[in-house]
Amino acid sequence: MSTEPIDLSRESNDVGGLLDRGAKWIFFACALVTVLTTLAIIVVLVEGAADFFSQVSVLEYLTGTEWAPRASDDPSFGVLPLVWGTLVITVGSALIAIPVGTLTAIYLSEYADDRVRRTVKPTLEVLAGIPTIVYGFFALSFITPIIQYFYPEVGTFNALSGAIVVGIMIIPMVSSISEDAMSSVPDSLRNAAYGLGATKFEVSTQVVLPASLSGILAAYILAISRAIGETMAVTLAVGMLPQITTSPFAEMQTMTAYMVEIGTGDASVGSIGYMSLFAIGLTLFVMTFLMNVGSMWVRSRYREEYE
Amino acid sequence: MSTETGTDVLDASEKSIRRMRRFGRIFLGLCLVATSIGIIALVALVADVVNEAWGWLTWEFLTHPPSFQVENYVPENYDDLATGPGGIYPALIGSIYLIALTAVFTLVLGVGAAIYLEEYARESYLTRFIEANIANLAGVPSIVYGLLGLAVFVRAMGAGASLIAAALTLTLLILPIVIVQTQEALRAVPDSMRKASYGAGATKWQTIRNVVLPEAIPGIMTGIILSLSRAIGETAPIIMVGAATTMFGPPDLTDPTGSFAAMPMQIFAWAMEPHAGFQHVAAAGIIVLLSVLLAMNATAIYIRNRYDRRA
C-alpha cells in the first residue's frame, strides 16, 4: 500500500492574493538563508585566512611548534601548540564521556524500568542545557581545588580540569543518542538471545551493543566534535598559555581559547592578530566539519534496518 | 567413568554460568556507577554555584550596575557605600532585549524555512542538500558563528558591536535547531486536516495559515523557546561580535544599533577577575542566568503540556 500521496493543493483560486502565489518563494527564501549561512561561513573564513597566509607561510603555520603571534620582535605562527591543547582536551574528555556515557546508555536502555528512564534521561540532558560558561566557572571553583588538594603544585589553570569538565558536558550527548540507538534494537533480537540461554549481561554486550553500533559511533563522533569546538569552559579552565607538553597538570591553550583571547582584546582590523582569528577559525571549522560528515556517514553506512 | 566426566562437564558449565552471573553483577554495578556520575556532577555543579553565590545574590544585585570593587557586592558594606552596591542590571536587561530581538528573527526565518521544507518542497536533490546542510550547520562550533557575525554584520554591514549584530548572529546559530523542531511540529499535523481544507476549496497558503499553523503552534513555540534558552547562555559568539565586557547602563530600547552588555559576557568578565571575591559575584550572576533559563524552559514545558492533545 505505498501509493504516492495525491497532492490536492492548488496554487490559488480566482484572484488569489499576491501572498498566495508568492508564499512558496518567500518560504523558499527563508530556507535558502541556511545555505547562504554555510556559504558565508566558508567565504568569510577562507578570505580572512587568505589574508593571513599572504603574510605567514602555510608551512610555518602547519608545522611550527611555537605560537606567539604578538611577540613584538619575532612573532611565530606555528599552530601546533594550539592544536595540541585542543587534542589533549578532546582526548581527555572523550576518555571520560565515552565509557560513562555508554554504560549509562546500556543501563537506561537494558536495565532501568520505564519510570527510572523517564526521570534519569531528562535529568542528564539538563547537563547539555547548562551554558558552557557555567562549566568554566565550575572547573575553576570546584574541580581545580579538588585536583589541588591531591596535587598541591597544580596551578589554577590546567588541562586536566578542563578535560574533566568538558567530559561531563558531553556525557548526555553520548548517553542520549546511544540510548536512542539501543532502544531501537527490536526486542525479537533480545528474546532470541534469551531463548538460547544468554544472560542479561551477554544480551546487552553481545547483542544490543553490536546491533546499535552505528548509532553509538555516530554519538561518539558528535560528542568529540563538540569537545573540539567547545570554547568558554576551556578558556576559563585550561588557560591561555600555548605550549606542547605531556603533563596534564600544565596550563595550555586551545584554538577556541586563543580566539576568545583575541576577541576580548579588541584586535584591530588588518592586524595580524585579527587575521589569525580566521586562520584558526578555518582550521577549527574544517576539523569539526569532517567529524560531522563522518558522523552522518557512519550512521547511514552502517545503519541496521529492522522491520 | 562416563558418569564422572558427565558431572565434570556439569560442574564446568555450572561454574561458567556462575562466572557469567558474577560478570553480570559487576557490569550492572559499573552501569549504575556510570549513571550516577552524570547525576552527581549535576548536583555538585548546582550545589557549588549556589554555595558560592550564597549571601551575594541580593535584590540590589539585580537592580544595580556592575562595579569593579568587590566590596560593592557584599551586602554588609552597602551602608558605607556612596556609590551603591554592584549588580547585574544592565546585563540582565541587555540579555532579555537580545533574546527578544533574536526571537523575532528566529520566528520569521525558522518557521518560514520549515514551512518550505515540510509543505512545499518535493523530494529532490536541492531539498536533500538543504536538509543535509542544516544538519551540518547544527554542528558548527558557536565561536565560528561569532566570526561570521564579526565579519558580516559588525564589519561588512557596518552594524558595529551592536545588539542587532549579536541578535542576527545568535539567530543564525539557533536556526538549524529551530527549523528541525518546527518541521517536526508541522509533520505532527495529520494529513487528513490538510485534505479536508483542500476539499473545502482552500488554497495551499490558506490551508497552511488557517489549518496547519494553528495546529502546530504549540510545538513550534516549544521548540523556539528551548532554542532561545540555549542562545541566552551563549558566550563565545557574542564575545567575537564584541559585546561590552562591562556596561554601566542598560541598552537603549529604541536603538538596537547601540552597544550592550549580556549576562554570559558579564559572568565571564567577573570570572576572569583576579580578586577571589569576584568568584562569588560570578556565581551570583550564574544563578540569575540559570533562573532566566529555567523560567524559559518551564514556559516551554507548560505550553507543551497545556496544548498537547495527544497526552
Coordinates of C-alpha atoms in Angstrom, one line a residue:
Chain A
M1 CA 0.0 0.0 0.0
S2 CA 2.6 2.5 -0.9
T3 CA 0.9 4.8 -3.4
E4 CA 2.2 8.3 -3.9
P5 CA 0.2 10.7 -1.8
I6 CA -2.0 12.7 -4.1
D7 CA -1.3 16.4 -4.0
L8 CA -4.7 18.1 -3.7
S9 CA -3.4 21.5 -3.2
R10 CA -3.9 24.3 -5.7
E11 CA -1.8 27.3 -6.1
S12 CA -4.6 29.9 -6.0
N13 CA -8.3 30.2 -6.6
D14 CA -9.7 33.1 -8.6
V15 CA -8.0 36.3 -7.8
G16 CA -5.9 34.8 -5.0
G17 CA -3.7 37.1 -3.1
L18 CA -0.2 38.1 -4.1
L19 CA 0.8 36.3 -0.9
D20 CA -0.9 33.2 -2.1
R21 CA 1.2 32.8 -5.1
G22 CA 4.3 34.4 -3.5
A23 CA 4.2 32.4 -0.3
K24 CA 6.2 29.5 -1.7
W25 CA 9.0 31.8 -2.8
I26 CA 9.0 33.7 0.5
F27 CA 9.4 30.4 2.4
F28 CA 12.0 29.2 -0.1
A29 CA 14.0 32.3 0.6
C30 CA 13.9 31.5 4.3
A31 CA 15.2 28.0 3.7
L32 CA 17.9 29.5 1.4
V33 CA 19.2 31.5 4.3
T34 CA 20.6 28.3 5.8
V35 CA 22.6 27.6 2.6
L36 CA 23.7 31.2 2.4
T37 CA 24.9 30.9 6.0
T38 CA 27.2 28.0 5.1
L39 CA 28.5 29.8 2.1
A40 CA 29.1 33.0 4.1
I41 CA 31.0 31.0 6.8
I42 CA 33.2 29.5 4.1
V43 CA 33.8 32.8 2.3
V44 CA 34.5 34.7 5.5
L45 CA 36.9 32.1 6.8
V46 CA 38.7 31.5 3.6
E47 CA 39.0 35.2 2.8
G48 CA 40.3 36.0 6.2
A49 CA 42.7 33.1 6.2
A50 CA 44.0 34.1 2.8
D51 CA 44.9 37.5 4.2
F52 CA 46.7 35.7 7.0
F53 CA 48.6 33.3 4.7
S54 CA 49.7 36.1 2.5
Q55 CA 51.9 37.1 5.4
V56 CA 52.6 33.8 7.0
S57 CA 53.7 30.7 5.1
V58 CA 51.2 27.8 5.3
L59 CA 54.1 25.5 6.1
E60 CA 55.2 27.5 9.1
Y61 CA 51.6 27.6 10.3
L62 CA 51.0 23.9 10.0
T63 CA 54.4 22.7 11.3
G64 CA 55.6 25.4 13.6
T65 CA 55.8 24.4 17.3
E66 CA 55.6 27.9 18.7
W67 CA 52.6 30.2 18.8
A68 CA 53.5 33.7 19.7
P69 CA 51.6 35.9 17.3
R70 CA 52.0 39.1 19.3
A71 CA 55.7 38.9 20.1
S72 CA 56.9 42.3 19.1
D73 CA 60.3 41.4 17.6
D74 CA 60.0 37.9 16.2
P75 CA 56.4 36.7 16.1
S76 CA 55.9 33.0 15.4
F77 CA 52.8 31.3 13.9
G78 CA 53.1 27.6 14.5
V79 CA 49.5 26.3 15.2
L80 CA 50.7 23.0 16.7
P81 CA 50.6 24.1 20.3
L82 CA 47.0 25.2 19.9
V83 CA 46.1 22.0 18.1
W84 CA 47.9 20.1 20.9
G85 CA 45.9 21.9 23.6
T86 CA 42.7 21.1 21.7
L87 CA 43.7 17.5 21.2
V88 CA 44.5 17.0 24.9
I89 CA 41.2 18.4 26.0
T90 CA 39.3 16.4 23.3
V91 CA 41.0 13.1 24.1
G92 CA 40.8 13.6 27.8
S93 CA 37.1 14.5 27.7
A94 CA 36.4 11.5 25.4
L95 CA 38.1 9.2 27.9
I96 CA 35.6 10.3 30.4
A97 CA 32.4 10.8 28.4
I98 CA 32.6 7.6 26.2
P99 CA 32.8 4.9 28.9
V100 CA 30.5 6.8 31.3
G101 CA 28.0 7.7 28.6
T102 CA 28.0 4.3 27.0
L103 CA 27.5 2.4 30.3
T104 CA 24.7 4.9 31.2
A105 CA 23.0 4.3 27.9
I106 CA 23.2 0.5 28.5
Y107 CA 21.7 0.9 31.9
L108 CA 18.9 3.1 30.8
S109 CA 18.1 1.0 27.7
E110 CA 18.5 -2.5 29.1
Y111 CA 18.2 -2.5 32.9
A112 CA 16.3 0.5 34.1
D113 CA 12.5 0.3 34.2
D114 CA 10.4 2.8 32.4
R115 CA 9.9 5.2 35.3
V116 CA 13.6 5.4 36.1
R117 CA 14.4 6.0 32.4
R118 CA 11.8 8.7 32.1
T119 CA 13.4 10.7 35.1
V120 CA 17.1 9.9 34.6
K121 CA 17.3 10.7 30.9
P122 CA 15.9 14.2 31.0
T123 CA 17.9 14.9 34.2
L124 CA 21.1 14.0 32.4
E125 CA 20.0 16.1 29.4
V126 CA 19.9 19.1 31.8
L127 CA 23.7 18.8 31.7
A128 CA 23.6 19.6 28.0
G129 CA 21.5 22.7 28.5
I130 CA 23.7 24.4 31.0
P131 CA 25.7 27.3 29.4
T132 CA 29.3 26.4 28.9
I133 CA 30.5 29.5 30.8
V134 CA 28.9 27.8 33.9
Y135 CA 31.1 24.8 33.3
G136 CA 34.1 27.0 33.1
F137 CA 33.2 28.5 36.5
F138 CA 32.6 25.0 37.9
A139 CA 36.0 23.9 36.8
L140 CA 37.7 26.9 38.4
S141 CA 35.7 26.9 41.7
F142 CA 35.2 23.1 42.2
I143 CA 37.3 20.8 40.1
T144 CA 40.6 22.6 40.2
P145 CA 40.6 22.9 44.0
I146 CA 39.9 19.2 44.3
I147 CA 42.9 18.4 42.0
Q148 CA 45.0 20.9 44.0
Y149 CA 44.0 19.0 47.2
F150 CA 45.7 15.9 45.8
Y151 CA 48.5 17.7 43.9
P152 CA 49.2 21.0 45.6
E153 CA 51.7 22.1 42.9
V154 CA 49.0 22.3 40.2
G155 CA 48.2 25.8 39.1
T156 CA 44.8 27.5 38.7
F157 CA 44.8 26.8 35.0
N158 CA 45.4 23.2 34.0
A159 CA 44.4 20.8 31.2
L160 CA 43.1 18.1 33.5
S161 CA 40.4 20.3 35.0
G162 CA 39.3 21.4 31.5
A163 CA 39.2 17.8 30.2
I164 CA 37.1 16.7 33.2
V165 CA 34.6 19.5 32.8
V166 CA 34.2 19.1 29.0
G167 CA 33.9 15.3 29.6
I168 CA 30.9 16.0 32.0
M169 CA 29.4 18.4 29.5
I170 CA 29.3 15.8 26.6
I171 CA 28.2 12.8 28.7
P172 CA 24.5 13.4 27.8
M173 CA 25.4 13.6 24.1
V174 CA 26.9 10.2 24.2
S175 CA 24.3 8.7 26.6
S176 CA 21.2 10.1 24.9
I177 CA 22.0 9.3 21.3
S178 CA 23.4 5.9 22.2
E179 CA 20.3 5.1 24.3
D180 CA 18.1 6.0 21.4
A181 CA 20.1 3.7 19.2
M182 CA 19.9 0.8 21.7
S183 CA 16.2 1.3 22.3
S184 CA 15.5 0.9 18.6
V185 CA 17.0 -2.6 18.6
P186 CA 13.9 -4.8 18.3
D187 CA 13.0 -7.0 21.2
S188 CA 12.9 -10.1 19.0
L189 CA 16.7 -10.0 18.9
R190 CA 16.9 -9.9 22.7
N191 CA 14.3 -12.6 23.1
A192 CA 16.2 -14.8 20.6
A193 CA 19.3 -14.5 22.7
Y194 CA 17.5 -15.2 25.9
G195 CA 16.0 -18.3 24.3
L196 CA 19.5 -19.5 23.6
G197 CA 20.2 -19.2 27.4
A198 CA 22.1 -15.9 27.3
T199 CA 22.2 -13.8 30.4
K200 CA 21.2 -10.1 30.5
F201 CA 24.9 -9.2 30.5
E202 CA 25.5 -11.2 27.4
V203 CA 22.4 -9.8 25.7
S204 CA 23.5 -6.3 26.5
T205 CA 27.1 -6.6 25.4
Q206 CA 26.9 -9.2 22.6
V207 CA 23.6 -8.5 21.0
V208 CA 22.3 -5.0 21.7
L209 CA 25.7 -3.2 21.6
P210 CA 26.8 -4.6 18.2
A211 CA 23.3 -4.1 16.8
S212 CA 23.3 -0.4 17.6
L213 CA 27.0 0.2 16.9
S214 CA 26.4 2.7 14.1
G215 CA 24.3 4.9 16.3
I216 CA 26.7 4.7 19.1
L217 CA 29.7 5.5 16.9
A218 CA 27.8 8.5 15.5
A219 CA 27.2 9.7 19.0
Y220 CA 30.9 9.4 19.9
I221 CA 31.9 11.4 16.8
L222 CA 29.4 14.1 17.5
A223 CA 30.5 14.4 21.1
I224 CA 34.1 14.6 20.1
S225 CA 33.3 17.3 17.5
R226 CA 31.5 19.2 20.3
A227 CA 34.6 18.9 22.5
I228 CA 36.8 20.3 19.8
G229 CA 34.6 23.4 19.3
E230 CA 33.9 23.9 23.0
T231 CA 35.0 27.4 24.0
M232 CA 34.1 29.0 27.3
A233 CA 34.8 26.1 29.6
V234 CA 38.3 25.6 28.2
T235 CA 39.1 29.3 28.1
L236 CA 38.4 29.6 31.8
A237 CA 39.8 26.2 32.9
V238 CA 42.7 25.4 30.7
G239 CA 44.2 28.9 30.5
M240 CA 46.0 30.9 27.8
L241 CA 49.5 29.5 27.6
P242 CA 50.0 27.8 24.2
Q243 CA 52.6 25.0 24.7
I244 CA 53.2 21.4 23.8
T245 CA 53.6 19.4 27.0
T246 CA 52.7 15.9 28.1
S247 CA 51.8 17.0 31.6
P248 CA 48.0 17.0 32.1
F249 CA 48.6 19.5 35.0
A250 CA 50.1 22.1 32.8
E251 CA 48.4 25.3 31.6
M252 CA 47.7 25.1 27.8
Q253 CA 45.6 26.9 25.3
T254 CA 43.1 25.5 22.8
M255 CA 42.3 27.0 19.4
T256 CA 39.0 28.3 20.7
A257 CA 40.5 29.8 23.8
Y258 CA 43.0 31.7 21.6
M259 CA 40.1 33.1 19.6
V260 CA 38.5 34.4 22.8
E261 CA 41.7 35.9 23.9
I262 CA 41.9 37.9 20.6
G263 CA 38.2 38.6 20.7
T264 CA 38.2 40.1 24.1
G265 CA 41.4 42.0 23.3
D266 CA 39.9 44.3 20.6
A267 CA 42.1 43.2 17.7
S268 CA 42.1 46.0 15.2
V269 CA 41.1 45.1 11.6
G270 CA 44.1 44.4 9.5
S271 CA 46.4 43.4 12.4
I272 CA 48.0 40.0 12.2
G273 CA 46.1 39.1 15.4
Y274 CA 42.7 39.8 13.7
M275 CA 43.7 37.9 10.6
S276 CA 44.9 34.9 12.6
L277 CA 41.4 34.6 14.0
F278 CA 40.2 33.5 10.6
A279 CA 43.0 31.1 10.0
I280 CA 42.3 29.4 13.3
G281 CA 38.6 29.6 12.7
L282 CA 39.1 27.9 9.3
T283 CA 41.2 25.1 10.9
L284 CA 38.5 24.6 13.6
F285 CA 35.7 24.6 11.0
V286 CA 37.5 22.0 8.8
M287 CA 38.1 19.7 11.8
T288 CA 34.5 19.8 13.1
F289 CA 33.1 19.7 9.5
L290 CA 35.0 16.4 8.8
M291 CA 33.8 14.9 12.1
N292 CA 30.1 15.9 11.5
V293 CA 30.2 14.5 8.0
G294 CA 31.9 11.4 9.4
S295 CA 29.1 11.0 11.9
M296 CA 26.4 11.3 9.3
W297 CA 28.3 8.8 7.1
V298 CA 28.8 6.2 9.8
R299 CA 25.1 6.5 10.7
S300 CA 23.9 5.9 7.1
R301 CA 26.7 3.4 6.1
Y302 CA 26.3 1.0 9.0
R303 CA 22.7 1.5 9.8
E304 CA 21.0 -1.7 10.6
E305 CA 17.5 -1.7 9.1
Y306 CA 15.0 -3.5 11.2
E307 CA 11.4 -4.5 10.4
Chain B
M1 CA 33.8 -43.4 34.2
S2 CA 31.3 -41.8 31.9
T3 CA 29.2 -40.5 34.8
E4 CA 32.2 -38.9 36.3
T5 CA 33.0 -36.9 33.1
G6 CA 29.3 -36.1 33.0
T7 CA 29.4 -34.4 36.4
D8 CA 32.7 -32.7 35.4
V9 CA 31.1 -31.2 32.4
L10 CA 28.1 -30.2 34.5
D11 CA 30.4 -28.7 37.1
A12 CA 32.3 -26.8 34.4
S13 CA 29.2 -25.4 32.9
E14 CA 27.8 -24.5 36.3
K15 CA 31.0 -22.7 37.0
S16 CA 30.9 -20.8 33.8
I17 CA 27.3 -19.9 34.4
R18 CA 28.2 -18.7 37.9
R19 CA 31.1 -16.7 36.4
M20 CA 28.8 -15.2 33.9
R21 CA 26.4 -14.2 36.6
R22 CA 29.2 -12.6 38.6
F23 CA 30.3 -10.7 35.5
G24 CA 26.7 -9.6 35.0
R25 CA 26.5 -8.2 38.5
I26 CA 29.8 -6.4 38.2
F27 CA 28.7 -5.0 34.9
L28 CA 25.4 -3.8 36.3
G29 CA 27.3 -2.2 39.2
L30 CA 29.5 -0.4 36.6
C31 CA 26.5 0.8 34.7
L32 CA 24.9 2.2 37.9
V33 CA 28.2 3.9 38.9
A34 CA 28.4 5.5 35.4
T35 CA 24.8 6.7 35.5
S36 CA 25.3 8.2 38.9
I37 CA 28.4 10.1 37.8
G38 CA 26.4 12.3 35.5
I39 CA 23.8 12.9 38.2
I40 CA 26.4 13.6 40.9
A41 CA 28.2 16.0 38.6
L42 CA 24.9 17.9 38.0
V43 CA 24.2 18.0 41.7
A44 CA 27.7 19.1 42.5
L45 CA 27.6 21.8 39.9
V46 CA 24.3 23.3 41.2
A47 CA 25.4 23.0 44.8
D48 CA 28.8 24.6 44.1
V49 CA 27.2 27.6 42.3
V50 CA 24.5 28.1 45.0
N51 CA 27.1 27.8 47.7
E52 CA 29.4 30.4 46.1
A53 CA 26.5 32.7 45.5
W54 CA 25.0 32.4 48.9
G55 CA 24.8 35.8 50.6
W56 CA 25.9 37.6 47.5
L57 CA 22.7 37.4 45.5
T58 CA 20.5 40.2 46.7
W59 CA 17.8 42.3 45.3
E60 CA 20.3 45.1 44.9
F61 CA 22.4 42.8 42.8
L62 CA 19.5 42.6 40.3
T63 CA 18.9 46.3 40.2
H64 CA 22.3 48.0 40.1
P65 CA 25.0 48.4 37.5
P66 CA 28.3 46.4 38.0
S67 CA 31.3 47.6 39.9
F68 CA 35.0 47.0 39.8
Q69 CA 35.2 46.9 43.6
V70 CA 34.3 43.5 45.1
E71 CA 33.2 45.3 48.3
N72 CA 30.3 46.8 46.4
Y73 CA 28.8 43.4 46.1
V74 CA 29.0 42.5 49.8
P75 CA 25.6 43.2 51.4
E76 CA 27.2 44.2 54.8
N77 CA 29.0 47.1 53.2
Y78 CA 26.1 48.6 51.4
D79 CA 25.5 51.3 54.1
D80 CA 29.0 52.7 53.8
L81 CA 29.0 52.9 50.0
A82 CA 28.5 56.2 48.4
T83 CA 28.3 54.5 45.0
G84 CA 25.6 52.0 45.9
P85 CA 26.1 48.2 45.5
G86 CA 27.2 46.5 42.4
G87 CA 24.9 44.3 40.3
I88 CA 23.9 42.7 37.1
Y89 CA 21.1 45.0 36.0
P90 CA 22.5 46.3 32.6
A91 CA 23.5 42.8 31.5
L92 CA 20.1 41.3 32.6
I93 CA 18.2 43.9 30.6
G94 CA 20.7 43.5 27.7
S95 CA 20.2 39.7 27.6
I96 CA 16.4 40.0 27.7
Y97 CA 16.5 42.6 24.9
L98 CA 18.9 40.5 22.9
I99 CA 16.8 37.4 23.2
A100 CA 13.6 39.3 22.3
L101 CA 15.3 40.5 19.1
T102 CA 16.6 37.1 18.3
A103 CA 13.1 35.6 18.8
V104 CA 11.7 37.9 16.2
F105 CA 14.2 37.0 13.5
T106 CA 14.2 33.3 14.5
L107 CA 10.4 33.1 14.3
V108 CA 10.3 34.5 10.8
L109 CA 13.2 32.7 9.3
G110 CA 12.9 29.4 11.2
V111 CA 9.2 28.9 10.7
G112 CA 9.4 30.1 7.1
A113 CA 12.2 27.7 6.2
A114 CA 10.4 24.8 8.0
I115 CA 7.1 25.5 6.1
Y116 CA 9.0 25.4 2.8
L117 CA 10.7 22.1 3.6
E118 CA 7.6 20.4 5.0
E119 CA 4.8 21.8 3.0
Y120 CA 6.2 22.9 -0.4
A121 CA 9.4 21.2 -1.2
R122 CA 9.3 18.0 -3.2
E123 CA 11.8 15.3 -2.8
S124 CA 14.7 16.5 -4.9
Y125 CA 18.5 16.9 -4.7
L126 CA 18.0 20.5 -3.7
T127 CA 15.8 19.6 -0.8
R128 CA 18.1 16.9 0.4
F129 CA 21.1 19.2 0.0
I130 CA 19.3 21.9 2.1
E131 CA 18.4 19.4 4.8
A132 CA 22.0 17.9 4.9
N133 CA 23.3 21.4 5.1
I134 CA 21.0 22.2 8.1
A135 CA 22.2 19.1 9.9
N136 CA 25.8 20.1 9.3
L137 CA 25.2 23.7 10.4
A138 CA 23.9 22.4 13.7
G139 CA 27.4 21.0 14.4
V140 CA 29.4 24.1 13.5
P141 CA 31.1 25.5 16.7
S142 CA 29.3 28.6 18.1
I143 CA 32.6 30.6 18.1
V144 CA 32.7 30.2 14.3
Y145 CA 29.2 31.8 14.1
G146 CA 30.8 34.6 16.1
L147 CA 33.5 35.1 13.5
L148 CA 30.7 35.1 10.8
G149 CA 28.9 37.8 12.8
L150 CA 32.0 39.8 13.2
A151 CA 32.9 39.7 9.5
V152 CA 29.4 40.1 8.0
F153 CA 27.2 42.0 10.5
V154 CA 29.7 44.0 12.5
R155 CA 32.2 44.9 9.8
A156 CA 30.7 44.4 6.3
M157 CA 27.3 45.7 7.1
G158 CA 28.7 48.3 9.5
A159 CA 26.3 47.4 12.4
G160 CA 29.2 47.7 14.8
A161 CA 29.3 45.7 18.1
S162 CA 25.6 46.2 18.5
L163 CA 22.6 44.4 19.8
I164 CA 21.3 43.9 16.3
A165 CA 24.6 42.3 15.1
A166 CA 24.6 40.0 18.1
A167 CA 20.9 39.1 17.6
L168 CA 21.4 38.2 14.0
T169 CA 24.4 36.1 14.9
L170 CA 22.5 34.2 17.5
T171 CA 19.6 33.8 15.1
L172 CA 21.9 32.0 12.5
L173 CA 23.3 29.9 15.3
I174 CA 20.0 28.5 16.5
L175 CA 18.3 28.5 13.2
P176 CA 19.2 24.8 12.4
I177 CA 17.7 23.5 15.6
V178 CA 14.6 25.7 15.3
I179 CA 14.0 24.5 11.7
V180 CA 14.3 20.8 12.6
Q181 CA 11.9 21.2 15.6
T182 CA 9.4 23.2 13.6
Q183 CA 9.5 20.6 10.9
E184 CA 8.6 18.0 13.5
A185 CA 5.7 20.1 14.7
L186 CA 4.4 20.5 11.2
R187 CA 4.8 16.8 10.5
A188 CA 2.7 16.0 13.5
V189 CA -0.3 17.8 12.0
P190 CA -2.4 15.0 10.5
D191 CA -2.6 15.0 6.7
S192 CA -6.4 14.5 6.9
M193 CA -6.8 18.0 8.1
R194 CA -4.9 19.4 5.1
K195 CA -7.0 17.3 2.7
A196 CA -10.2 18.4 4.4
S197 CA -9.1 22.0 3.9
Y198 CA -8.3 21.4 0.3
G199 CA -11.6 19.6 -0.2
A200 CA -13.4 22.7 1.1
G201 CA -11.7 24.6 -1.7
A202 CA -8.9 26.3 0.3
T203 CA -5.6 27.1 -1.5
K204 CA -2.3 25.9 -0.2
W205 CA -1.5 29.1 1.6
Q206 CA -4.9 29.3 3.1
T207 CA -4.6 25.7 4.4
I208 CA -1.2 26.5 5.9
R209 CA -2.3 29.7 7.5
N210 CA -5.7 28.6 8.8
V211 CA -5.3 24.9 9.4
V212 CA -1.7 23.7 9.7
L213 CA -0.1 26.6 11.6
P214 CA -2.7 27.0 14.3
E215 CA -2.5 23.2 14.9
A216 CA 1.4 23.3 15.0
I217 CA 1.8 26.5 17.1
P218 CA 2.3 24.8 20.5
G219 CA 5.0 22.6 19.1
I220 CA 6.7 25.4 17.2
M221 CA 6.6 27.7 20.3
T222 CA 8.1 25.0 22.5
G223 CA 11.0 24.5 20.0
I224 CA 11.7 28.2 19.7
I225 CA 11.7 28.9 23.4
L226 CA 14.0 25.9 24.1
S227 CA 16.4 27.2 21.3
L228 CA 16.3 30.7 22.7
S229 CA 17.1 29.4 26.2
R230 CA 20.2 27.9 24.6
A231 CA 21.0 31.2 22.9
I232 CA 20.7 33.2 26.1
G233 CA 23.6 31.3 27.6
E234 CA 25.9 31.5 24.6
T235 CA 29.1 33.4 25.3
A236 CA 31.6 32.7 22.6
P237 CA 29.6 34.2 19.7
I238 CA 28.8 37.5 21.5
I239 CA 32.5 37.8 22.5
M240 CA 33.5 37.6 18.9
V241 CA 30.8 40.1 17.9
G242 CA 32.2 42.4 20.5
A243 CA 29.7 42.5 23.4
A244 CA 30.9 45.0 26.0
T245 CA 32.7 43.5 28.9
T246 CA 31.1 45.9 31.3
M247 CA 28.3 48.3 30.8
F248 CA 27.0 50.6 33.5
G249 CA 23.6 51.3 32.0
P250 CA 21.1 49.1 30.2
P251 CA 20.9 49.3 26.4
D252 CA 18.7 51.9 24.8
L253 CA 15.5 50.0 24.0
T254 CA 14.7 52.2 21.0
D255 CA 18.1 51.8 19.4
P256 CA 19.2 48.3 18.5
T257 CA 22.4 49.6 17.0
G258 CA 23.8 50.6 20.4
S259 CA 26.4 48.7 22.4
F260 CA 25.1 46.3 25.0
A261 CA 26.1 44.0 27.9
A262 CA 24.8 40.5 28.2
M263 CA 24.8 38.2 31.2
P264 CA 27.2 35.4 30.0
M265 CA 29.7 38.1 28.9
Q266 CA 29.4 39.8 32.3
I267 CA 29.8 36.5 34.1
F268 CA 32.9 35.8 32.0
A269 CA 34.4 39.2 32.9
W270 CA 33.7 38.6 36.6
A271 CA 35.1 35.0 36.5
M272 CA 38.3 36.4 34.9
E273 CA 38.8 39.0 37.6
P274 CA 41.9 38.0 39.7
H275 CA 40.4 39.1 43.0
A276 CA 38.9 35.9 44.6
G277 CA 35.8 37.7 45.8
F278 CA 34.6 38.1 42.2
Q279 CA 34.1 34.3 42.1
H280 CA 31.1 34.9 44.4
V281 CA 29.9 37.7 42.1
A282 CA 30.2 35.4 39.1
A283 CA 28.3 32.7 40.9
A284 CA 25.5 35.2 41.8
G285 CA 25.4 36.1 38.1
I286 CA 25.2 32.5 37.1
I287 CA 22.2 32.0 39.4
V288 CA 20.4 34.8 37.7
L289 CA 21.3 33.4 34.2
L290 CA 20.2 29.9 35.2
S291 CA 16.9 31.3 36.7
V292 CA 16.1 33.0 33.4
L293 CA 16.9 29.8 31.6
L294 CA 14.8 27.8 33.9
A295 CA 11.9 30.1 33.5
M296 CA 12.1 29.8 29.8
N297 CA 12.2 26.0 29.9
A298 CA 9.3 26.0 32.3
T299 CA 7.3 28.1 29.9
A300 CA 8.1 25.7 27.1
I301 CA 7.1 22.7 29.1
Y302 CA 3.9 24.4 30.2
I303 CA 3.0 25.2 26.6
R304 CA 3.7 21.6 25.6
N305 CA 1.5 20.1 28.4
R306 CA -1.2 22.7 28.0
Y307 CA -1.8 22.2 24.3
D308 CA -0.7 18.6 23.8
R309 CA -4.0 16.9 22.9
R310 CA -2.5 13.5 22.5
A311 CA -1.3 13.4 26.1

